[in-house]
Amino acid sequence: MKLSFRPFELQLKHPFSIASFTRTSTPIMLVELHYENWVGYGEASLVPYLGESIDSATDFLNRLDVSAWQYPFDVGTLLAQVDSIAPNNTAIKAALDIALHDLWGKIENKPCYELLGILPQNMPATCFTIGIDTPENISKKVLEAQDFEILKIKLGTKNDKAIINAVRSVSALPLYADANQGWTDKYQALDMLYWLHEQGVQIIEQPMPRTMIDENAWLTESSPIPTLGDEAVQRLNDVAKAKGVYTGINIKLMKCTGMHEGLKMIHLAKQQQMPILVGCMSETSCATLAGATLAPLCNWVDLDGPFLVSNNPFASPVFQQGRYQLSNEAGLGIKM
Ligand code: MG
C-alpha cells in the first residue's frame, strides 16, 4: 500500500465562536491510501484547541510505513499499529481510519454501512449549528438554515436567554443546545435547563466543565432534558466514566481516532443504556460521510461540517429532508 497526503485550509462561511474562542478557518490534512487501482480517502480536522497541527500530522504520517500493508487486511490490527506510533494525535489517526474503511469498501465493492451491518434507513435528521453571535446575526443565520429540521445553539455565555430569544423570534424548529463547559454554577445551570426545556430545547451538551464531575452528575440527576458529555468523552476509556455523570455521550471521529473505535464506543454506550450523539468538527464531506455511516446507530446527529465551510474540496453530501442519504456505491461514498 502507498500513502499520500496534503494540507488544506478549510474556510468557514461565518467566523465561528463558542464559549471559549473564535476562528475563521481550520487547517485539515487530506490523506489517500492507494492499493492496486483503488484509493481510500481520509481527512483530519486539526482544530487548534485540540493540540494537533499540520506539522504534528506531517510528523506522525512520516513515522508510518504502510508499504507492508496488503489486502486482505484487518482494519483493527492495522489501526492498533497506527495508534501505537505515538499517544494523542487522534485526528490524524482518524484520517487513516477513514481512508482504510473507504479502501476496504472499495476493494470489497460494497458500501461501508453494509460491511459494518448498519441500516441506512435508520438515519436520524442532522442539526445545523448556530455559533455565538449578536442577536441580529443569530436571527440571520437561523433564516439561512432552511434545509434543516433541527438547530443546535451554542450557549455558555452571559446572554444565553437573549440568544435563544433571537432564535425563537424567527424559528419554531426543535433545538439542541451546547454550553461547551460555559456554566459553572450548578443551581443557575439547572434553572437554565428548565427554562431551555420550556423553549423547546431537547438536549444539552457539556453543561459544566468536564472536571466538575459531581456537579455534572447532580445536574444530570435533576435535569428535565438529557445531558451529553462531549469535552468529557474523547475515547473508549471515557465511556464507562461518563455513566452516572451524563445521560449520554457525544462521539466525534476526530477525538476517538475514527470509525473503528467510534463503533466500540457506540456499543459500550448502548450496553450502559446511554444514548449517543454523533458530532463533527469543521470538516469536509469526507470525514462527515464517515460519521454519517455510523449515524443510524445513534440517537442524535450533528454532522453539519460541510454546510459551514465555503471551499469543501469533495462533492457535497446527498441530503434529503434534513438527513444524510448514504450512497450505495462502494466505500464511504466520498467523491472529489
Ligand atoms: Mg459539543
mmCIF file of C-alpha atoms and ligand atoms in Angstrom:
data_model
loop_
_atom_site.group_PDB
_atom_site.id
_atom_site.type_symbol
_atom_site.label_atom_id
_atom_site.label_comp_id
_atom_site.label_asym_id
_atom_site.label_seq_id
_atom_site.Cartn_x
_atom_site.Cartn_y
_atom_site.Cartn_z
ATOM 1 C CA MET A 1 0.000 0.000 0.000
ATOM 2 C CA LYS A 2 1.052 3.626 -0.545
ATOM 3 C CA LEU A 3 0.204 6.735 1.475
ATOM 4 C CA SER A 4 -0.024 10.305 0.193
ATOM 5 C CA PHE A 5 -1.217 13.434 1.989
ATOM 6 C CA ARG A 6 -1.580 17.188 1.582
ATOM 7 C CA PRO A 7 -2.532 20.070 3.886
ATOM 8 C CA PHE A 8 -5.601 22.189 3.102
ATOM 9 C CA GLU A 9 -7.061 25.322 4.730
ATOM 10 C CA LEU A 10 -10.812 24.974 5.169
ATOM 11 C CA GLN A 11 -12.554 28.384 5.086
ATOM 12 C CA LEU A 12 -15.601 28.899 7.306
ATOM 13 C CA LYS A 13 -18.649 30.705 5.869
ATOM 14 C CA HIS A 14 -19.001 32.729 9.085
ATOM 15 C CA PRO A 15 -16.433 33.319 11.858
ATOM 16 C CA PHE A 16 -17.240 30.568 14.352
ATOM 17 C CA SER A 17 -17.472 31.338 18.065
ATOM 18 C CA ILE A 18 -18.181 29.104 21.031
ATOM 19 C CA ALA A 19 -17.877 29.888 24.746
ATOM 20 C CA SER A 20 -14.038 29.926 24.641
ATOM 21 C CA PHE A 21 -12.793 31.132 21.196
ATOM 22 C CA THR A 22 -13.468 32.471 17.652
ATOM 23 C CA ARG A 23 -11.888 31.423 14.326
ATOM 24 C CA THR A 24 -12.393 31.876 10.546
ATOM 25 C CA SER A 25 -10.646 28.811 9.067
ATOM 26 C CA THR A 26 -9.439 25.350 10.086
ATOM 27 C CA PRO A 27 -6.310 23.509 8.875
ATOM 28 C CA ILE A 28 -7.052 19.992 7.664
ATOM 29 C CA MET A 29 -4.882 17.164 6.313
ATOM 30 C CA LEU A 30 -6.219 15.178 3.353
ATOM 31 C CA VAL A 31 -4.942 11.605 3.229
ATOM 32 C CA GLU A 32 -5.062 8.948 0.498
ATOM 33 C CA LEU A 33 -4.251 5.238 0.769
ATOM 34 C CA HIS A 34 -3.513 3.640 -2.610
ATOM 35 C CA TYR A 35 -3.751 -0.123 -3.157
ATOM 36 C CA GLU A 36 -3.567 -1.515 -6.685
ATOM 37 C CA ASN A 37 -6.155 0.611 -8.567
ATOM 38 C CA TRP A 38 -8.152 1.647 -5.500
ATOM 39 C CA VAL A 39 -7.877 4.865 -3.489
ATOM 40 C CA GLY A 40 -9.254 5.331 0.024
ATOM 41 C CA TYR A 41 -9.849 8.947 1.145
ATOM 42 C CA GLY A 42 -9.409 10.249 4.667
ATOM 43 C CA GLU A 43 -9.287 13.578 6.447
ATOM 44 C CA ALA A 44 -8.007 15.022 9.730
ATOM 45 C CA SER A 45 -9.577 18.237 11.023
ATOM 46 C CA LEU A 46 -6.789 19.889 13.027
ATOM 47 C CA VAL A 47 -8.842 22.254 15.191
ATOM 48 C CA PRO A 48 -6.230 24.340 17.057
ATOM 49 C CA TYR A 49 -7.580 23.873 20.620
ATOM 50 C CA LEU A 50 -7.071 20.090 20.479
ATOM 51 C CA GLY A 51 -3.306 20.417 20.059
ATOM 52 C CA GLU A 52 -2.739 18.965 16.573
ATOM 53 C CA SER A 53 -1.366 20.923 13.621
ATOM 54 C CA ILE A 54 -0.191 20.432 10.034
ATOM 55 C CA ASP A 55 3.332 19.963 11.475
ATOM 56 C CA SER A 56 2.324 17.337 14.039
ATOM 57 C CA ALA A 57 0.204 15.486 11.455
ATOM 58 C CA THR A 58 3.044 15.525 8.891
ATOM 59 C CA ASP A 59 5.463 14.253 11.507
ATOM 60 C CA PHE A 60 3.049 11.467 12.503
ATOM 61 C CA LEU A 61 2.453 10.341 8.900
ATOM 62 C CA ASN A 62 6.198 10.352 8.200
ATOM 63 C CA ARG A 63 6.619 7.846 11.031
ATOM 64 C CA LEU A 64 4.103 5.426 9.491
ATOM 65 C CA ASP A 65 5.259 2.811 6.971
ATOM 66 C CA VAL A 66 2.346 1.272 5.027
ATOM 67 C CA SER A 67 4.486 -0.488 2.389
ATOM 68 C CA ALA A 68 3.899 -3.889 4.040
ATOM 69 C CA TRP A 69 0.085 -3.398 4.264
ATOM 70 C CA GLN A 70 -1.656 -5.903 1.930
ATOM 71 C CA TYR A 71 -5.241 -6.962 1.265
ATOM 72 C CA PRO A 72 -6.935 -8.835 2.905
ATOM 73 C CA PHE A 73 -6.305 -6.686 5.980
ATOM 74 C CA ASP A 74 -7.978 -6.476 9.359
ATOM 75 C CA VAL A 75 -8.810 -2.801 9.957
ATOM 76 C CA GLY A 76 -8.486 -3.215 13.754
ATOM 77 C CA THR A 77 -4.995 -4.737 13.538
ATOM 78 C CA LEU A 78 -3.680 -2.007 11.216
ATOM 79 C CA LEU A 79 -5.220 0.733 13.364
ATOM 80 C CA ALA A 80 -3.675 -0.719 16.530
ATOM 81 C CA GLN A 81 -0.336 -0.331 14.749
ATOM 82 C CA VAL A 82 -1.211 3.309 13.891
ATOM 83 C CA ASP A 83 -2.321 4.017 17.479
ATOM 84 C CA SER A 84 0.982 2.708 18.878
ATOM 85 C CA ILE A 85 3.123 5.206 16.913
ATOM 86 C CA ALA A 86 2.501 7.976 19.473
ATOM 87 C CA PRO A 87 -0.152 8.909 22.068
ATOM 88 C CA ASN A 88 -2.825 11.543 21.283
ATOM 89 C CA ASN A 89 -2.781 12.643 17.576
ATOM 90 C CA THR A 90 -6.399 11.449 17.420
ATOM 91 C CA ALA A 91 -7.405 13.454 14.323
ATOM 92 C CA ILE A 92 -4.592 12.213 12.094
ATOM 93 C CA LYS A 93 -5.273 8.672 13.354
ATOM 94 C CA ALA A 94 -8.919 9.225 12.355
ATOM 95 C CA ALA A 95 -7.814 10.273 8.841
ATOM 96 C CA LEU A 96 -6.052 6.908 8.414
ATOM 97 C CA ASP A 97 -9.042 5.041 9.888
ATOM 98 C CA ILE A 98 -11.429 6.756 7.445
ATOM 99 C CA ALA A 99 -9.136 6.106 4.446
ATOM 100 C CA LEU A 100 -8.789 2.422 5.443
ATOM 101 C CA HIS A 101 -12.568 1.974 5.742
ATOM 102 C CA ASP A 102 -13.132 3.692 2.380
ATOM 103 C CA LEU A 103 -10.467 1.496 0.771
ATOM 104 C CA TRP A 104 -11.870 -1.659 2.395
ATOM 105 C CA GLY A 105 -15.339 -0.947 0.970
ATOM 106 C CA LYS A 106 -13.940 -0.193 -2.483
ATOM 107 C CA ILE A 107 -11.872 -3.402 -2.596
ATOM 108 C CA GLU A 108 -14.897 -5.438 -1.414
ATOM 109 C CA ASN A 109 -17.137 -3.438 -3.798
ATOM 110 C CA LYS A 110 -19.652 -2.762 -1.003
ATOM 111 C CA PRO A 111 -20.804 0.358 0.840
ATOM 112 C CA CYS A 112 -19.152 0.572 4.278
ATOM 113 C CA TYR A 113 -22.511 0.579 6.090
ATOM 114 C CA GLU A 114 -23.183 -2.860 4.605
ATOM 115 C CA LEU A 115 -19.755 -4.188 5.653
ATOM 116 C CA LEU A 116 -20.461 -2.917 9.188
ATOM 117 C CA GLY A 117 -24.048 -4.241 9.338
ATOM 118 C CA ILE A 118 -25.562 -0.734 9.682
ATOM 119 C CA LEU A 119 -29.047 0.032 8.265
ATOM 120 C CA PRO A 120 -29.062 3.383 6.411
ATOM 121 C CA GLN A 121 -32.857 3.692 6.710
ATOM 122 C CA ASN A 122 -32.431 4.327 10.471
ATOM 123 C CA MET A 123 -30.709 7.685 9.772
ATOM 124 C CA PRO A 124 -31.808 10.463 12.174
ATOM 125 C CA ALA A 125 -32.066 14.084 10.961
ATOM 126 C CA THR A 126 -28.926 16.161 11.430
ATOM 127 C CA CYS A 127 -28.948 19.517 13.194
ATOM 128 C CA PHE A 128 -27.350 22.739 11.948
ATOM 129 C CA THR A 129 -25.150 24.667 14.393
ATOM 130 C CA ILE A 130 -25.573 28.352 15.141
ATOM 131 C CA GLY A 131 -22.393 29.761 16.758
ATOM 132 C CA ILE A 132 -22.314 32.524 19.358
ATOM 133 C CA ASP A 133 -23.067 35.904 17.777
ATOM 134 C CA THR A 134 -25.106 39.066 18.219
ATOM 135 C CA PRO A 135 -28.907 38.530 18.390
ATOM 136 C CA GLU A 136 -29.296 40.176 14.913
ATOM 137 C CA ASN A 137 -26.703 37.883 13.294
ATOM 138 C CA ILE A 138 -28.149 34.836 15.054
ATOM 139 C CA SER A 139 -31.609 35.558 13.609
ATOM 140 C CA LYS A 140 -29.996 35.973 10.163
ATOM 141 C CA LYS A 141 -28.073 32.662 10.404
ATOM 142 C CA VAL A 142 -31.237 30.843 11.507
ATOM 143 C CA LEU A 143 -33.053 32.117 8.418
ATOM 144 C CA GLU A 144 -30.183 30.751 6.231
ATOM 145 C CA ALA A 145 -30.611 27.233 7.688
ATOM 146 C CA GLN A 146 -33.695 26.394 5.584
ATOM 147 C CA ASP A 147 -32.641 22.834 4.680
ATOM 148 C CA PHE A 148 -32.504 21.688 8.303
ATOM 149 C CA GLU A 149 -35.215 20.430 10.630
ATOM 150 C CA ILE A 150 -33.263 20.928 13.870
ATOM 151 C CA LEU A 151 -30.938 23.701 15.064
ATOM 152 C CA LYS A 152 -28.098 23.397 17.563
ATOM 153 C CA ILE A 153 -27.456 26.569 19.515
ATOM 154 C CA LYS A 154 -24.107 27.338 21.137
ATOM 155 C CA LEU A 155 -24.611 28.702 24.670
ATOM 156 C CA GLY A 156 -22.458 29.049 27.772
ATOM 157 C CA THR A 157 -22.392 32.865 27.725
ATOM 158 C CA LYS A 158 -23.893 35.544 29.951
ATOM 159 C CA ASN A 159 -26.527 36.189 27.228
ATOM 160 C CA ASP A 160 -27.936 32.705 26.766
ATOM 161 C CA LYS A 161 -31.575 33.774 27.118
ATOM 162 C CA ALA A 162 -31.080 36.589 24.564
ATOM 163 C CA ILE A 163 -29.539 34.058 22.141
ATOM 164 C CA ILE A 164 -32.498 31.673 22.459
ATOM 165 C CA ASN A 165 -34.967 34.577 22.194
ATOM 166 C CA ALA A 166 -33.230 35.670 18.954
ATOM 167 C CA VAL A 167 -33.633 32.136 17.563
ATOM 168 C CA ARG A 168 -37.262 31.908 18.686
ATOM 169 C CA SER A 169 -38.074 35.303 17.114
ATOM 170 C CA VAL A 170 -37.590 33.682 13.661
ATOM 171 C CA SER A 171 -37.909 29.893 14.116
ATOM 172 C CA ALA A 172 -40.097 27.296 15.829
ATOM 173 C CA LEU A 173 -37.752 24.369 14.978
ATOM 174 C CA PRO A 174 -36.729 21.888 17.699
ATOM 175 C CA LEU A 175 -33.428 22.918 19.289
ATOM 176 C CA TYR A 176 -30.354 21.227 20.721
ATOM 177 C CA ALA A 177 -28.053 23.314 22.944
ATOM 178 C CA ASP A 178 -24.342 23.127 23.718
ATOM 179 C CA ALA A 179 -22.851 25.075 26.653
ATOM 180 C CA ASN A 180 -19.272 23.922 25.875
ATOM 181 C CA GLN A 181 -18.432 23.855 29.631
ATOM 182 C CA GLY A 182 -19.522 27.504 29.925
ATOM 183 C CA TRP A 183 -21.721 27.186 33.043
ATOM 184 C CA THR A 184 -20.028 26.944 36.426
ATOM 185 C CA ASP A 185 -22.879 27.282 38.964
ATOM 186 C CA LYS A 186 -24.980 24.125 39.144
ATOM 187 C CA TYR A 187 -28.087 25.876 40.562
ATOM 188 C CA GLN A 188 -28.067 28.507 37.823
ATOM 189 C CA ALA A 189 -27.404 25.741 35.287
ATOM 190 C CA LEU A 190 -30.477 23.813 36.486
ATOM 191 C CA ASP A 191 -32.684 26.928 36.335
ATOM 192 C CA MET A 192 -31.416 27.498 32.800
ATOM 193 C CA LEU A 193 -32.175 23.886 31.791
ATOM 194 C CA TYR A 194 -35.787 24.236 32.989
ATOM 195 C CA TRP A 195 -36.106 27.473 31.019
ATOM 196 C CA LEU A 196 -34.493 25.918 27.916
ATOM 197 C CA HIS A 197 -36.835 22.921 28.178
ATOM 198 C CA GLU A 198 -39.812 25.321 28.050
ATOM 199 C CA GLN A 199 -38.267 26.899 24.914
ATOM 200 C CA GLY A 200 -38.220 23.550 23.083
ATOM 201 C CA VAL A 201 -34.582 22.606 23.714
ATOM 202 C CA GLN A 202 -34.312 18.793 23.653
ATOM 203 C CA ILE A 203 -30.723 18.058 24.764
ATOM 204 C CA ILE A 204 -27.814 19.895 26.391
ATOM 205 C CA GLU A 205 -24.165 19.144 25.577
ATOM 206 C CA GLN A 206 -21.416 19.563 28.161
ATOM 207 C CA PRO A 207 -23.287 21.936 30.520
ATOM 208 C CA MET A 208 -20.448 22.414 33.017
ATOM 209 C CA PRO A 209 -16.652 21.973 32.862
ATOM 210 C CA ARG A 210 -15.669 18.327 32.443
ATOM 211 C CA THR A 211 -13.600 18.485 35.649
ATOM 212 C CA MET A 212 -16.760 19.288 37.697
ATOM 213 C CA ILE A 213 -17.792 15.636 37.817
ATOM 214 C CA ASP A 214 -20.008 15.760 40.936
ATOM 215 C CA GLU A 215 -21.749 18.925 39.751
ATOM 216 C CA ASN A 216 -22.431 17.471 36.292
ATOM 217 C CA ALA A 217 -23.777 14.286 37.937
ATOM 218 C CA TRP A 218 -26.057 16.358 40.213
ATOM 219 C CA LEU A 219 -27.293 18.375 37.240
ATOM 220 C CA THR A 220 -27.976 15.232 35.173
ATOM 221 C CA GLU A 221 -29.973 13.734 38.068
ATOM 222 C CA SER A 222 -32.298 16.777 38.183
ATOM 223 C CA SER A 223 -32.283 17.897 34.547
ATOM 224 C CA PRO A 224 -35.574 17.913 32.591
ATOM 225 C CA ILE A 225 -33.636 17.064 29.377
ATOM 226 C CA PRO A 226 -30.776 14.603 28.627
ATOM 227 C CA THR A 227 -27.247 15.881 29.301
ATOM 228 C CA LEU A 228 -24.451 14.723 26.987
ATOM 229 C CA GLY A 229 -20.740 14.521 27.794
ATOM 230 C CA ASP A 230 -18.705 15.919 24.880
ATOM 231 C CA GLU A 231 -15.439 17.500 26.096
ATOM 232 C CA ALA A 232 -15.533 14.843 28.863
ATOM 233 C CA VAL A 233 -15.694 11.953 26.380
ATOM 234 C CA GLN A 234 -12.803 11.515 23.981
ATOM 235 C CA ARG A 235 -12.012 7.828 23.616
ATOM 236 C CA LEU A 236 -13.392 4.403 24.568
ATOM 237 C CA ASN A 237 -11.965 4.642 28.116
ATOM 238 C CA ASP A 238 -14.130 7.662 28.835
ATOM 239 C CA VAL A 239 -17.470 5.957 28.108
ATOM 240 C CA ALA A 240 -17.565 3.975 31.372
ATOM 241 C CA LYS A 241 -16.516 7.094 33.316
ATOM 242 C CA ALA A 242 -19.406 9.068 31.806
ATOM 243 C CA LYS A 243 -22.002 6.666 33.243
ATOM 244 C CA GLY A 244 -23.784 8.388 36.148
ATOM 245 C CA VAL A 245 -22.311 11.783 35.213
ATOM 246 C CA TYR A 246 -24.190 12.400 31.950
ATOM 247 C CA THR A 247 -27.332 10.899 30.426
ATOM 248 C CA GLY A 248 -25.492 10.149 27.187
ATOM 249 C CA ILE A 249 -22.333 10.791 25.201
ATOM 250 C CA ASN A 250 -21.193 12.739 22.153
ATOM 251 C CA ILE A 251 -18.768 10.873 19.901
ATOM 252 C CA LYS A 252 -16.620 12.611 17.295
ATOM 253 C CA LEU A 253 -14.328 10.694 14.966
ATOM 254 C CA MET A 254 -11.571 13.334 15.313
ATOM 255 C CA LYS A 255 -11.462 12.792 19.096
ATOM 256 C CA CYS A 256 -11.788 8.990 19.194
ATOM 257 C CA THR A 257 -9.363 8.044 16.328
ATOM 258 C CA GLY A 258 -12.108 7.158 13.864
ATOM 259 C CA MET A 259 -14.890 4.744 12.939
ATOM 260 C CA HIS A 260 -13.355 1.599 14.412
ATOM 261 C CA GLU A 261 -13.103 2.972 17.954
ATOM 262 C CA GLY A 262 -16.283 5.045 17.467
ATOM 263 C CA LEU A 263 -18.226 1.818 16.854
ATOM 264 C CA LYS A 264 -16.827 0.309 20.063
ATOM 265 C CA MET A 265 -17.913 3.426 21.974
ATOM 266 C CA ILE A 266 -21.415 3.203 20.489
ATOM 267 C CA HIS A 267 -21.749 -0.457 21.512
ATOM 268 C CA LEU A 268 -20.489 0.202 25.048
ATOM 269 C CA ALA A 269 -22.777 3.217 25.472
ATOM 270 C CA LYS A 270 -25.751 1.107 24.347
ATOM 271 C CA GLN A 271 -24.811 -1.605 26.851
ATOM 272 C CA GLN A 272 -24.800 1.111 29.541
ATOM 273 C CA GLN A 273 -28.238 2.374 28.349
ATOM 274 C CA MET A 274 -26.675 5.704 27.379
ATOM 275 C CA PRO A 275 -27.989 7.474 24.246
ATOM 276 C CA ILE A 276 -25.481 8.790 21.681
ATOM 277 C CA LEU A 277 -24.978 11.922 19.614
ATOM 278 C CA VAL A 278 -22.521 11.694 16.724
ATOM 279 C CA GLY A 279 -20.883 15.060 16.085
ATOM 280 C CA CYS A 280 -18.140 16.553 13.964
ATOM 281 C CA MET A 281 -15.531 19.319 13.810
ATOM 282 C CA SER A 282 -15.061 21.789 10.932
ATOM 283 C CA GLU A 283 -14.807 19.083 8.287
ATOM 284 C CA THR A 284 -15.377 18.399 4.610
ATOM 285 C CA SER A 285 -17.872 15.815 3.408
ATOM 286 C CA CYS A 286 -15.067 13.214 3.554
ATOM 287 C CA ALA A 287 -14.987 12.916 7.352
ATOM 288 C CA THR A 288 -18.689 13.662 7.821
ATOM 289 C CA LEU A 289 -19.642 10.797 5.461
ATOM 290 C CA ALA A 290 -17.630 8.501 7.758
ATOM 291 C CA GLY A 291 -19.586 9.894 10.733
ATOM 292 C CA ALA A 292 -22.851 9.585 8.785
ATOM 293 C CA THR A 293 -22.115 5.881 8.190
ATOM 294 C CA LEU A 294 -22.283 5.350 11.986
ATOM 295 C CA ALA A 295 -25.183 7.785 12.472
ATOM 296 C CA PRO A 296 -28.009 5.208 12.004
ATOM 297 C CA LEU A 297 -26.761 3.606 15.271
ATOM 298 C CA CYS A 298 -27.072 6.928 17.149
ATOM 299 C CA ASN A 299 -29.961 8.865 18.691
ATOM 300 C CA TRP A 300 -28.960 12.361 17.525
ATOM 301 C CA VAL A 301 -26.804 13.598 14.649
ATOM 302 C CA ASP A 302 -24.747 16.773 14.379
ATOM 303 C CA LEU A 303 -22.845 16.454 11.091
ATOM 304 C CA ASP A 304 -23.135 19.951 9.680
ATOM 305 C CA GLY A 305 -19.390 20.429 8.934
ATOM 306 C CA PRO A 306 -19.620 20.640 5.113
ATOM 307 C CA PHE A 307 -22.510 23.135 5.332
ATOM 308 C CA LEU A 308 -20.455 25.582 7.429
ATOM 309 C CA VAL A 309 -17.459 25.803 5.042
ATOM 310 C CA SER A 310 -17.060 27.579 1.685
ATOM 311 C CA ASN A 311 -14.314 25.512 -0.050
ATOM 312 C CA ASN A 312 -15.199 21.832 0.503
ATOM 313 C CA PRO A 313 -12.904 20.012 -1.995
ATOM 314 C CA PHE A 314 -15.257 16.996 -2.081
ATOM 315 C CA ALA A 315 -18.779 16.745 -3.534
ATOM 316 C CA SER A 316 -21.480 17.897 -1.114
ATOM 317 C CA PRO A 317 -23.211 15.079 0.752
ATOM 318 C CA VAL A 318 -26.572 13.954 -0.607
ATOM 319 C CA PHE A 319 -29.102 15.327 1.799
ATOM 320 C CA GLN A 320 -32.884 14.920 1.922
ATOM 321 C CA GLN A 321 -35.415 16.154 4.483
ATOM 322 C CA GLY A 322 -32.599 17.110 6.808
ATOM 323 C CA ARG A 323 -30.984 13.652 6.624
ATOM 324 C CA TYR A 324 -27.833 12.284 5.019
ATOM 325 C CA GLN A 325 -28.657 9.785 2.270
ATOM 326 C CA LEU A 326 -25.853 7.216 2.336
ATOM 327 C CA SER A 327 -24.596 6.305 -1.136
ATOM 328 C CA ASN A 328 -24.951 2.687 -2.260
ATOM 329 C CA GLU A 329 -21.591 2.984 -4.027
ATOM 330 C CA ALA A 330 -18.575 1.082 -2.729
ATOM 331 C CA GLY A 331 -16.714 2.571 0.246
ATOM 332 C CA LEU A 332 -17.901 5.669 2.109
ATOM 333 C CA GLY A 333 -19.399 7.391 -0.962
ATOM 334 C CA ILE A 334 -16.768 10.171 -0.947
ATOM 335 C CA LYS A 335 -16.334 11.933 -4.318
ATOM 336 C CA MET A 336 -13.708 14.512 -5.305
HETATM 337 MG MG MG B 1 -20.131 19.998 21.839
#
